[in-house]
PDB file of N, CA and C in Angstrom:
ATOM      1  N   MET A 867     -18.501  13.126   0.933  1.00  0.00           N
ATOM      2  CA  MET A 867     -17.102  12.935   1.294  1.00  0.00           C
ATOM      3  C   MET A 867     -16.735  14.005   2.298  1.00  0.00           C
ATOM      4  N   SER A 868     -16.031  13.633   3.340  1.00  0.00           N
ATOM      5  CA  SER A 868     -15.639  14.585   4.370  1.00  0.00           C
ATOM      6  C   SER A 868     -14.519  15.476   3.884  1.00  0.00           C
ATOM      7  N   ALA A 869     -14.317  16.585   4.615  1.00  0.00           N
ATOM      8  CA  ALA A 869     -13.253  17.525   4.241  1.00  0.00           C
ATOM      9  C   ALA A 869     -11.891  16.869   4.328  1.00  0.00           C
ATOM     10  N   SER A 870     -11.691  16.000   5.339  1.00  0.00           N
ATOM     11  CA  SER A 870     -10.375  15.370   5.484  1.00  0.00           C
ATOM     12  C   SER A 870     -10.101  14.383   4.362  1.00  0.00           C
ATOM     13  N   SER A 871     -11.129  13.605   3.945  1.00  0.00           N
ATOM     14  CA  SER A 871     -10.891  12.676   2.847  1.00  0.00           C
ATOM     15  C   SER A 871     -10.730  13.427   1.536  1.00  0.00           C
ATOM     16  N   SER A 872     -11.412  14.567   1.404  1.00  0.00           N
ATOM     17  CA  SER A 872     -11.250  15.388   0.203  1.00  0.00           C
ATOM     18  C   SER A 872      -9.838  15.933   0.108  1.00  0.00           C
ATOM     19  N   SER A 873      -9.298  16.421   1.235  1.00  0.00           N
ATOM     20  CA  SER A 873      -7.934  16.953   1.200  1.00  0.00           C
ATOM     21  C   SER A 873      -6.924  15.836   0.970  1.00  0.00           C
ATOM     22  N   THR A 874      -7.184  14.643   1.496  1.00  0.00           N
ATOM     23  CA  THR A 874      -6.305  13.500   1.239  1.00  0.00           C
ATOM     24  C   THR A 874      -6.305  13.170  -0.242  1.00  0.00           C
ATOM     25  N   ALA A 875      -7.482  13.176  -0.851  1.00  0.00           N
ATOM     26  CA  ALA A 875      -7.577  12.881  -2.275  1.00  0.00           C
ATOM     27  C   ALA A 875      -6.819  13.915  -3.095  1.00  0.00           C
ATOM     28  N   GLN A 876      -6.936  15.179  -2.723  1.00  0.00           N
ATOM     29  CA  GLN A 876      -6.241  16.224  -3.467  1.00  0.00           C
ATOM     30  C   GLN A 876      -4.732  16.068  -3.353  1.00  0.00           C
ATOM     31  N   LYS A 877      -4.248  15.697  -2.197  1.00  0.00           N
ATOM     32  CA  LYS A 877      -2.810  15.545  -1.990  1.00  0.00           C
ATOM     33  C   LYS A 877      -2.255  14.336  -2.738  1.00  0.00           C
ATOM     34  N   THR A 878      -3.083  13.297  -2.905  1.00  0.00           N
ATOM     35  CA  THR A 878      -2.579  12.058  -3.483  1.00  0.00           C
ATOM     36  C   THR A 878      -2.976  11.857  -4.935  1.00  0.00           C
ATOM     37  N   ALA A 879      -3.874  12.695  -5.462  1.00  0.00           N
ATOM     38  CA  ALA A 879      -4.275  12.545  -6.859  1.00  0.00           C
ATOM     39  C   ALA A 879      -3.091  12.864  -7.762  1.00  0.00           C
ATOM     40  N   PRO A 880      -2.761  11.946  -8.668  1.00  0.00           N
ATOM     41  CA  PRO A 880      -1.583  12.164  -9.513  1.00  0.00           C
ATOM     42  C   PRO A 880      -1.880  13.096 -10.677  1.00  0.00           C
ATOM     43  N   ALA A 881      -0.904  13.816 -11.085  1.00  0.00           N
ATOM     44  CA  ALA A 881      -1.001  14.572 -12.330  1.00  0.00           C
ATOM     45  C   ALA A 881      -0.837  13.575 -13.469  1.00  0.00           C
ATOM     46  N   THR A 882      -1.529  13.778 -14.560  1.00  0.00           N
ATOM     47  CA  THR A 882      -1.483  12.828 -15.678  1.00  0.00           C
ATOM     48  C   THR A 882      -0.061  12.549 -16.128  1.00  0.00           C
ATOM     49  N   ASN A 883       0.774  13.575 -16.192  1.00  0.00           N
ATOM     50  CA  ASN A 883       2.133  13.360 -16.680  1.00  0.00           C
ATOM     51  C   ASN A 883       2.977  12.532 -15.714  1.00  0.00           C
ATOM     52  N   ASN A 884       2.566  12.387 -14.473  1.00  0.00           N
ATOM     53  CA  ASN A 884       3.310  11.563 -13.518  1.00  0.00           C
ATOM     54  C   ASN A 884       3.067  10.068 -13.733  1.00  0.00           C
ATOM     55  N   LEU A 885       2.079   9.706 -14.513  1.00  0.00           N
ATOM     56  CA  LEU A 885       1.742   8.295 -14.715  1.00  0.00           C
ATOM     57  C   LEU A 885       2.560   7.640 -15.821  1.00  0.00           C
ATOM     58  N   GLU A 886       3.141   8.404 -16.703  1.00  0.00           N
ATOM     59  CA  GLU A 886       3.834   7.849 -17.865  1.00  0.00           C
ATOM     60  C   GLU A 886       4.969   6.872 -17.542  1.00  0.00           C
ATOM     61  N   PRO A 887       5.877   7.167 -16.622  1.00  0.00           N
ATOM     62  CA  PRO A 887       7.011   6.262 -16.436  1.00  0.00           C
ATOM     63  C   PRO A 887       6.674   4.970 -15.691  1.00  0.00           C
ATOM     64  N   PHE A 888       5.472   4.846 -15.168  1.00  0.00           N
ATOM     65  CA  PHE A 888       5.143   3.700 -14.331  1.00  0.00           C
ATOM     66  C   PHE A 888       4.361   2.671 -15.132  1.00  0.00           C
ATOM     67  N   TRP A 889       4.913   1.462 -15.268  1.00  0.00           N
ATOM     68  CA  TRP A 889       4.247   0.371 -15.965  1.00  0.00           C
ATOM     69  C   TRP A 889       3.645  -0.560 -14.934  1.00  0.00           C
ATOM     70  N   MET A 890       2.387  -0.908 -15.099  1.00  0.00           N
ATOM     71  CA  MET A 890       1.685  -1.772 -14.161  1.00  0.00           C
ATOM     72  C   MET A 890       1.450  -3.128 -14.808  1.00  0.00           C
ATOM     73  N   PRO A 891       2.102  -4.184 -14.315  1.00  0.00           N
ATOM     74  CA  PRO A 891       1.896  -5.506 -14.905  1.00  0.00           C
ATOM     75  C   PRO A 891       0.444  -5.961 -14.743  1.00  0.00           C
ATOM     76  N   PHE A 892      -0.027  -6.719 -15.709  1.00  0.00           N
ATOM     77  CA  PHE A 892      -1.386  -7.264 -15.702  1.00  0.00           C
ATOM     78  C   PHE A 892      -2.450  -6.172 -15.685  1.00  0.00           C
ATOM     79  N   SER A 893      -2.138  -4.999 -16.203  1.00  0.00           N
ATOM     80  CA  SER A 893      -3.085  -3.882 -16.275  1.00  0.00           C
ATOM     81  C   SER A 893      -3.110  -3.345 -17.699  1.00  0.00           C
ATOM     82  N   ALA A 894      -4.258  -2.842 -18.092  1.00  0.00           N
ATOM     83  CA  ALA A 894      -4.355  -2.142 -19.375  1.00  0.00           C
ATOM     84  C   ALA A 894      -3.817  -0.737 -19.128  1.00  0.00           C
ATOM     85  N   ASN A 895      -2.524  -0.559 -19.322  1.00  0.00           N
ATOM     86  CA  ASN A 895      -1.853   0.676 -18.937  1.00  0.00           C
ATOM     87  C   ASN A 895      -2.408   1.916 -19.627  1.00  0.00           C
ATOM     88  N   ARG A 896      -2.691   1.842 -20.913  1.00  0.00           N
ATOM     89  CA  ARG A 896      -3.239   3.025 -21.607  1.00  0.00           C
ATOM     90  C   ARG A 896      -4.589   3.404 -21.028  1.00  0.00           C
ATOM     91  N   GLN A 897      -5.423   2.405 -20.791  1.00  0.00           N
ATOM     92  CA  GLN A 897      -6.744   2.660 -20.215  1.00  0.00           C
ATOM     93  C   GLN A 897      -6.604   3.234 -18.801  1.00  0.00           C
ATOM     94  N   PHE A 898      -5.716   2.666 -18.005  1.00  0.00           N
ATOM     95  CA  PHE A 898      -5.518   3.162 -16.644  1.00  0.00           C
ATOM     96  C   PHE A 898      -5.058   4.618 -16.651  1.00  0.00           C
ATOM     97  N   LYS A 899      -4.130   4.939 -17.535  1.00  0.00           N
ATOM     98  CA  LYS A 899      -3.583   6.298 -17.563  1.00  0.00           C
ATOM     99  C   LYS A 899      -4.612   7.322 -18.039  1.00  0.00           C
ATOM    100  N   LYS A 900      -5.609   6.878 -18.834  1.00  0.00           N
ATOM    101  CA  LYS A 900      -6.687   7.783 -19.240  1.00  0.00           C
ATOM    102  C   LYS A 900      -7.656   8.036 -18.093  1.00  0.00           C
ATOM    103  N   ASN A 901      -7.870   7.031 -17.265  1.00  0.00           N
ATOM    104  CA  ASN A 901      -8.823   7.136 -16.159  1.00  0.00           C
ATOM    105  C   ASN A 901      -8.249   6.406 -14.944  1.00  0.00           C
ATOM    106  N   PRO A 902      -7.262   7.005 -14.263  1.00  0.00           N
ATOM    107  CA  PRO A 902      -6.601   6.309 -13.150  1.00  0.00           C
ATOM    108  C   PRO A 902      -7.548   6.029 -11.985  1.00  0.00           C
ATOM    109  N   ARG A 903      -7.416   4.835 -11.448  1.00  0.00           N
ATOM    110  CA  ARG A 903      -8.140   4.441 -10.238  1.00  0.00           C
ATOM    111  C   ARG A 903      -7.088   4.268  -9.154  1.00  0.00           C
ATOM    112  N   MET A 904      -7.156   5.087  -8.120  1.00  0.00           N
ATOM    113  CA  MET A 904      -6.110   5.106  -7.104  1.00  0.00           C
ATOM    114  C   MET A 904      -6.647   4.731  -5.728  1.00  0.00           C
ATOM    115  N   PHE A 905      -5.901   3.879  -5.046  1.00  0.00           N
ATOM    116  CA  PHE A 905      -6.134   3.624  -3.630  1.00  0.00           C
ATOM    117  C   PHE A 905      -5.196   4.541  -2.861  1.00  0.00           C
ATOM    118  N   VAL A 906      -5.724   5.232  -1.861  1.00  0.00           N
ATOM    119  CA  VAL A 906      -4.896   6.167  -1.097  1.00  0.00           C
ATOM    120  C   VAL A 906      -4.738   5.757   0.362  1.00  0.00           C
ATOM    121  N   ALA A 907      -5.528   4.775   0.805  1.00  0.00           N
ATOM    122  CA  ALA A 907      -5.434   4.313   2.192  1.00  0.00           C
ATOM    123  C   ALA A 907      -6.034   2.913   2.279  1.00  0.00           C
ATOM    124  N   ALA A 908      -5.764   2.241   3.402  1.00  0.00           N
ATOM    125  CA  ALA A 908      -6.343   0.921   3.646  1.00  0.00           C
ATOM    126  C   ALA A 908      -6.481   0.720   5.142  1.00  0.00           C
ATOM    127  N   LYS A 909      -7.573   0.086   5.540  1.00  0.00           N
ATOM    128  CA  LYS A 909      -7.811  -0.232   6.946  1.00  0.00           C
ATOM    129  C   LYS A 909      -8.701  -1.460   6.988  1.00  0.00           C
ATOM    130  N   ASP A 910      -8.292  -2.437   7.798  1.00  0.00           N
ATOM    131  CA  ASP A 910      -9.031  -3.687   7.937  1.00  0.00           C
ATOM    132  C   ASP A 910      -9.218  -4.344   6.564  1.00  0.00           C
ATOM    133  N   MET A 911     -10.458  -4.575   6.141  1.00  0.00           N
ATOM    134  CA  MET A 911     -10.721  -5.296   4.890  1.00  0.00           C
ATOM    135  C   MET A 911     -10.937  -4.377   3.691  1.00  0.00           C
ATOM    136  N   HIS A 912     -10.725  -3.074   3.846  1.00  0.00           N
ATOM    137  CA  HIS A 912     -11.089  -2.144   2.778  1.00  0.00           C
ATOM    138  C   HIS A 912      -9.958  -1.210   2.385  1.00  0.00           C
ATOM    139  N   TYR A 913      -9.937  -0.890   1.104  1.00  0.00           N
ATOM    140  CA  TYR A 913      -9.119   0.201   0.582  1.00  0.00           C
ATOM    141  C   TYR A 913     -10.005   1.440   0.536  1.00  0.00           C
ATOM    142  N   THR A 914      -9.390   2.609   0.484  1.00  0.00           N
ATOM    143  CA  THR A 914     -10.105   3.855   0.246  1.00  0.00           C
ATOM    144  C   THR A 914      -9.556   4.453  -1.038  1.00  0.00           C
ATOM    145  N   THR A 915     -10.457   4.847  -1.932  1.00  0.00           N
ATOM    146  CA  THR A 915     -10.044   5.441  -3.199  1.00  0.00           C
ATOM    147  C   THR A 915      -9.793   6.934  -3.021  1.00  0.00           C
ATOM    148  N   ASP A 916      -9.202   7.543  -4.041  1.00  0.00           N
ATOM    149  CA  ASP A 916      -8.899   8.967  -3.953  1.00  0.00           C
ATOM    150  C   ASP A 916     -10.150   9.843  -3.930  1.00  0.00           C
ATOM    151  N   ASP A 917     -11.309   9.280  -4.271  1.00  0.00           N
ATOM    152  CA  ASP A 917     -12.544  10.054  -4.148  1.00  0.00           C
ATOM    153  C   ASP A 917     -13.353   9.646  -2.915  1.00  0.00           C
ATOM    154  N   GLY A 918     -12.729   8.885  -2.000  1.00  0.00           N
ATOM    155  CA  GLY A 918     -13.338   8.578  -0.709  1.00  0.00           C
ATOM    156  C   GLY A 918     -14.169   7.310  -0.644  1.00  0.00           C
ATOM    157  N   ARG A 919     -14.281   6.556  -1.733  1.00  0.00           N
ATOM    158  CA  ARG A 919     -15.065   5.325  -1.701  1.00  0.00           C
ATOM    159  C   ARG A 919     -14.304   4.216  -0.984  1.00  0.00           C
ATOM    160  N   LYS A 920     -15.045   3.331  -0.317  1.00  0.00           N
ATOM    161  CA  LYS A 920     -14.474   2.138   0.306  1.00  0.00           C
ATOM    162  C   LYS A 920     -14.606   0.977  -0.671  1.00  0.00           C
ATOM    163  N   VAL A 921     -13.524   0.207  -0.840  1.00  0.00           N
ATOM    164  CA  VAL A 921     -13.518  -0.934  -1.751  1.00  0.00           C
ATOM    165  C   VAL A 921     -13.033  -2.151  -0.973  1.00  0.00           C
ATOM    166  N   LEU A 922     -13.815  -3.225  -0.996  1.00  0.00           N
ATOM    167  CA  LEU A 922     -13.436  -4.457  -0.311  1.00  0.00           C
ATOM    168  C   LEU A 922     -12.178  -5.040  -0.945  1.00  0.00           C
ATOM    169  N   ASP A 923     -11.188  -5.359  -0.137  1.00  0.00           N
ATOM    170  CA  ASP A 923      -9.973  -6.012  -0.632  1.00  0.00           C
ATOM    171  C   ASP A 923     -10.268  -7.503  -0.740  1.00  0.00           C
ATOM    172  N   ALA A 924     -10.940  -7.889  -1.809  1.00  0.00           N
ATOM    173  CA  ALA A 924     -11.379  -9.270  -1.986  1.00  0.00           C
ATOM    174  C   ALA A 924     -10.233 -10.215  -2.322  1.00  0.00           C
ATOM    175  N   THR A 925      -9.083  -9.695  -2.697  1.00  0.00           N
ATOM    176  CA  THR A 925      -7.946 -10.564  -3.001  1.00  0.00           C
ATOM    177  C   THR A 925      -6.951 -10.616  -1.855  1.00  0.00           C
ATOM    178  N   ALA A 926      -7.231  -9.942  -0.758  1.00  0.00           N
ATOM    179  CA  ALA A 926      -6.325  -9.893   0.400  1.00  0.00           C
ATOM    180  C   ALA A 926      -4.922  -9.507  -0.033  1.00  0.00           C
ATOM    181  N   GLY A 927      -4.838  -8.468  -0.841  1.00  0.00           N
ATOM    182  CA  GLY A 927      -3.520  -8.009  -1.294  1.00  0.00           C
ATOM    183  C   GLY A 927      -2.783  -9.085  -2.057  1.00  0.00           C
ATOM    184  N   LEU A 928      -3.512  -9.836  -2.870  1.00  0.00           N
ATOM    185  CA  LEU A 928      -2.964 -11.012  -3.563  1.00  0.00           C
ATOM    186  C   LEU A 928      -2.323 -11.971  -2.562  1.00  0.00           C
ATOM    187  N   TRP A 929      -3.085 -12.314  -1.567  1.00  0.00           N
ATOM    188  CA  TRP A 929      -2.749 -13.339  -0.580  1.00  0.00           C
ATOM    189  C   TRP A 929      -1.700 -12.909   0.443  1.00  0.00           C
ATOM    190  N   CYS A 930      -1.500 -11.627   0.633  1.00  0.00           N
ATOM    191  CA  CYS A 930      -0.490 -11.223   1.621  1.00  0.00           C
ATOM    192  C   CYS A 930      -1.068 -10.375   2.749  1.00  0.00           C
ATOM    193  N   CYS A 931      -2.357 -10.114   2.766  1.00  0.00           N
ATOM    194  CA  CYS A 931      -2.956  -9.276   3.818  1.00  0.00           C
ATOM    195  C   CYS A 931      -4.137  -9.979   4.468  1.00  0.00           C
ATOM    196  N   ASN A 932      -4.011 -11.258   4.774  1.00  0.00           N
ATOM    197  CA  ASN A 932      -5.163 -11.970   5.314  1.00  0.00           C
ATOM    198  C   ASN A 932      -5.549 -11.528   6.719  1.00  0.00           C
ATOM    199  N   LEU A 933      -4.731 -10.731   7.379  1.00  0.00           N
ATOM    200  CA  LEU A 933      -5.093 -10.160   8.679  1.00  0.00           C
ATOM    201  C   LEU A 933      -5.759  -8.805   8.526  1.00  0.00           C
ATOM    202  N   GLY A 934      -5.901  -8.332   7.325  1.00  0.00           N
ATOM    203  CA  GLY A 934      -6.454  -7.007   7.084  1.00  0.00           C
ATOM    204  C   GLY A 934      -5.341  -5.976   7.054  1.00  0.00           C
ATOM    205  N   HIS A 935      -5.677  -4.812   6.587  1.00  0.00           N
ATOM    206  CA  HIS A 935      -4.707  -3.724   6.494  1.00  0.00           C
ATOM    207  C   HIS A 935      -4.639  -2.991   7.828  1.00  0.00           C
ATOM    208  N   ALA A 936      -3.452  -2.572   8.191  1.00  0.00           N
ATOM    209  CA  ALA A 936      -3.205  -1.789   9.411  1.00  0.00           C
ATOM    210  C   ALA A 936      -3.619  -2.547  10.671  1.00  0.00           C
ATOM    211  N   SER A 937      -3.444  -3.857  10.672  1.00  0.00           N
ATOM    212  CA  SER A 937      -3.745  -4.662  11.854  1.00  0.00           C
ATOM    213  C   SER A 937      -2.869  -4.187  13.009  1.00  0.00           C
ATOM    214  N   PRO A 938      -3.453  -3.857  14.158  1.00  0.00           N
ATOM    215  CA  PRO A 938      -2.649  -3.347  15.275  1.00  0.00           C
ATOM    216  C   PRO A 938      -1.499  -4.271  15.679  1.00  0.00           C
ATOM    217  N   LYS A 939      -1.707  -5.593  15.641  1.00  0.00           N
ATOM    218  CA  LYS A 939      -0.633  -6.521  16.011  1.00  0.00           C
ATOM    219  C   LYS A 939       0.516  -6.463  15.004  1.00  0.00           C
ATOM    220  N   VAL A 940       0.178  -6.394  13.727  1.00  0.00           N
ATOM    221  CA  VAL A 940       1.211  -6.329  12.691  1.00  0.00           C
ATOM    222  C   VAL A 940       1.931  -4.988  12.751  1.00  0.00           C
ATOM    223  N   VAL A 941       1.185  -3.904  12.896  1.00  0.00           N
ATOM    224  CA  VAL A 941       1.795  -2.571  12.999  1.00  0.00           C
ATOM    225  C   VAL A 941       2.751  -2.518  14.181  1.00  0.00           C
ATOM    226  N   SER A 942       2.344  -3.066  15.317  1.00  0.00           N
ATOM    227  CA  SER A 942       3.191  -3.070  16.510  1.00  0.00           C
ATOM    228  C   SER A 942       4.466  -3.883  16.286  1.00  0.00           C
ATOM    229  N   ALA A 943       4.326  -5.063  15.679  1.00  0.00           N
ATOM    230  CA  ALA A 943       5.498  -5.909  15.425  1.00  0.00           C
ATOM    231  C   ALA A 943       6.461  -5.242  14.447  1.00  0.00           C
ATOM    232  N   VAL A 944       5.927  -4.634  13.402  1.00  0.00           N
ATOM    233  CA  VAL A 944       6.782  -3.943  12.428  1.00  0.00           C
ATOM    234  C   VAL A 944       7.473  -2.756  13.083  1.00  0.00           C
ATOM    235  N   GLN A 945       6.723  -1.981  13.852  1.00  0.00           N
ATOM    236  CA  GLN A 945       7.308  -0.816  14.526  1.00  0.00           C
ATOM    237  C   GLN A 945       8.432  -1.244  15.472  1.00  0.00           C
ATOM    238  N   LYS A 946       8.210  -2.308  16.230  1.00  0.00           N
ATOM    239  CA  LYS A 946       9.232  -2.797  17.159  1.00  0.00           C
ATOM    240  C   LYS A 946      10.493  -3.220  16.402  1.00  0.00           C
ATOM    241  N   GLN A 947      10.312  -3.956  15.298  1.00  0.00           N
ATOM    242  CA  GLN A 947      11.465  -4.419  14.538  1.00  0.00           C
ATOM    243  C   GLN A 947      12.204  -3.266  13.876  1.00  0.00           C
ATOM    244  N   VAL A 948      11.482  -2.308  13.334  1.00  0.00           N
ATOM    245  CA  VAL A 948      12.120  -1.167  12.672  1.00  0.00           C
ATOM    246  C   VAL A 948      12.940  -0.355  13.671  1.00  0.00           C
ATOM    247  N   GLN A 949      12.474  -0.269  14.907  1.00  0.00           N
ATOM    248  CA  GLN A 949      13.237   0.454  15.930  1.00  0.00           C
ATOM    249  C   GLN A 949      14.537  -0.271  16.264  1.00  0.00           C
ATOM    250  N   GLU A 950      14.529  -1.597  16.145  1.00  0.00           N
ATOM    251  CA  GLU A 950      15.724  -2.392  16.455  1.00  0.00           C
ATOM    252  C   GLU A 950      16.668  -2.489  15.257  1.00  0.00           C
ATOM    253  N   LEU A 951      16.126  -2.881  14.119  1.00  0.00           N
ATOM    254  CA  LEU A 951      16.921  -3.050  12.901  1.00  0.00           C
ATOM    255  C   LEU A 951      15.961  -2.981  11.721  1.00  0.00           C
ATOM    256  N   ASP A 952      16.012  -1.884  10.988  1.00  0.00           N
ATOM    257  CA  ASP A 952      15.054  -1.720   9.894  1.00  0.00           C
ATOM    258  C   ASP A 952      15.489  -2.417   8.613  1.00  0.00           C
ATOM    259  N   TYR A 953      16.785  -2.578   8.419  1.00  0.00           N
ATOM    260  CA  TYR A 953      17.274  -3.220   7.197  1.00  0.00           C
ATOM    261  C   TYR A 953      18.690  -3.710   7.444  1.00  0.00           C
ATOM    262  N   ALA A 954      18.994  -4.840   6.860  1.00  0.00           N
ATOM    263  CA  ALA A 954      20.365  -5.351   6.868  1.00  0.00           C
ATOM    264  C   ALA A 954      20.596  -6.037   5.527  1.00  0.00           C
ATOM    265  N   PRO A 955      21.704  -5.764   4.870  1.00  0.00           N
ATOM    266  CA  PRO A 955      21.962  -6.395   3.577  1.00  0.00           C
ATOM    267  C   PRO A 955      22.208  -7.893   3.739  1.00  0.00           C
ATOM    268  N   ALA A 956      21.898  -8.624   2.701  1.00  0.00           N
ATOM    269  CA  ALA A 956      22.095 -10.076   2.733  1.00  0.00           C
ATOM    270  C   ALA A 956      23.359 -10.488   1.978  1.00  0.00           C
ATOM    271  N   PHE A 957      24.222  -9.536   1.696  1.00  0.00           N
ATOM    272  CA  PHE A 957      25.458  -9.825   0.980  1.00  0.00           C
ATOM    273  C   PHE A 957      26.578 -10.091   1.984  1.00  0.00           C
ATOM    274  N   GLN A 958      26.890 -11.351   2.188  1.00  0.00           N
ATOM    275  CA  GLN A 958      27.956 -11.803   3.080  1.00  0.00           C
ATOM    276  C   GLN A 958      27.729 -11.414   4.538  1.00  0.00           C
ATOM    277  N   MET A 959      26.507 -11.044   4.869  1.00  0.00           N
ATOM    278  CA  MET A 959      26.124 -10.705   6.246  1.00  0.00           C
ATOM    279  C   MET A 959      24.725 -11.266   6.475  1.00  0.00           C
ATOM    280  N   GLY A 960      24.335 -11.331   7.709  1.00  0.00           N
ATOM    281  CA  GLY A 960      22.992 -11.784   8.034  1.00  0.00           C
ATOM    282  C   GLY A 960      22.509 -11.088   9.286  1.00  0.00           C
ATOM    283  N   HIS A 961      21.330 -11.446   9.706  1.00  0.00           N
ATOM    284  CA  HIS A 961      20.817 -10.992  10.996  1.00  0.00           C
ATOM    285  C   HIS A 961      19.927 -12.103  11.546  1.00  0.00           C
ATOM    286  N   PRO A 962      19.840 -12.224  12.867  1.00  0.00           N
ATOM    287  CA  PRO A 962      19.165 -13.375  13.478  1.00  0.00           C
ATOM    288  C   PRO A 962      17.702 -13.550  13.082  1.00  0.00           C
ATOM    289  N   LYS A 963      16.966 -12.466  12.884  1.00  0.00           N
ATOM    290  CA  LYS A 963      15.527 -12.579  12.609  1.00  0.00           C
ATOM    291  C   LYS A 963      15.236 -13.342  11.319  1.00  0.00           C
ATOM    292  N   VAL A 964      16.089 -13.200  10.327  1.00  0.00           N
ATOM    293  CA  VAL A 964      15.830 -13.881   9.063  1.00  0.00           C
ATOM    294  C   VAL A 964      15.892 -15.401   9.227  1.00  0.00           C
ATOM    295  N   PHE A 965      16.668 -15.879  10.156  1.00  0.00           N
ATOM    296  CA  PHE A 965      16.780 -17.318  10.376  1.00  0.00           C
ATOM    297  C   PHE A 965      15.648 -17.854  11.245  1.00  0.00           C
ATOM    298  N   GLU A 966      14.939 -16.972  11.936  1.00  0.00           N
ATOM    299  CA  GLU A 966      13.781 -17.392  12.727  1.00  0.00           C
ATOM    300  C   GLU A 966      12.585 -17.701  11.841  1.00  0.00           C
ATOM    301  N   LEU A 967      12.566 -17.148  10.649  1.00  0.00           N
ATOM    302  CA  LEU A 967      11.439 -17.398   9.746  1.00  0.00           C
ATOM    303  C   LEU A 967      11.514 -18.815   9.256  1.00  0.00           C
TER     304      LEU A 967
END
């Protein structure tokens, strides 16, 4: 493992007591909290774990990342939209982009 991935893992590794308030649906929570498995990054078709291993995203983020993670086209489109309007409430107001979908 490289020094940079090691430092990333150290920064993102959770303390055991930080896991208690978080419930993960469809997970064996007690087992997870005893031996947490953490993804700390993603690029293209792979996640990176906190110990630097690459893991194939075989579920495509449960069907929402079929272009891969950090796709330059998606990153560019999101960045452009966030610069224009990052959020607008849907309570008695709207914005044009939502109607384009």
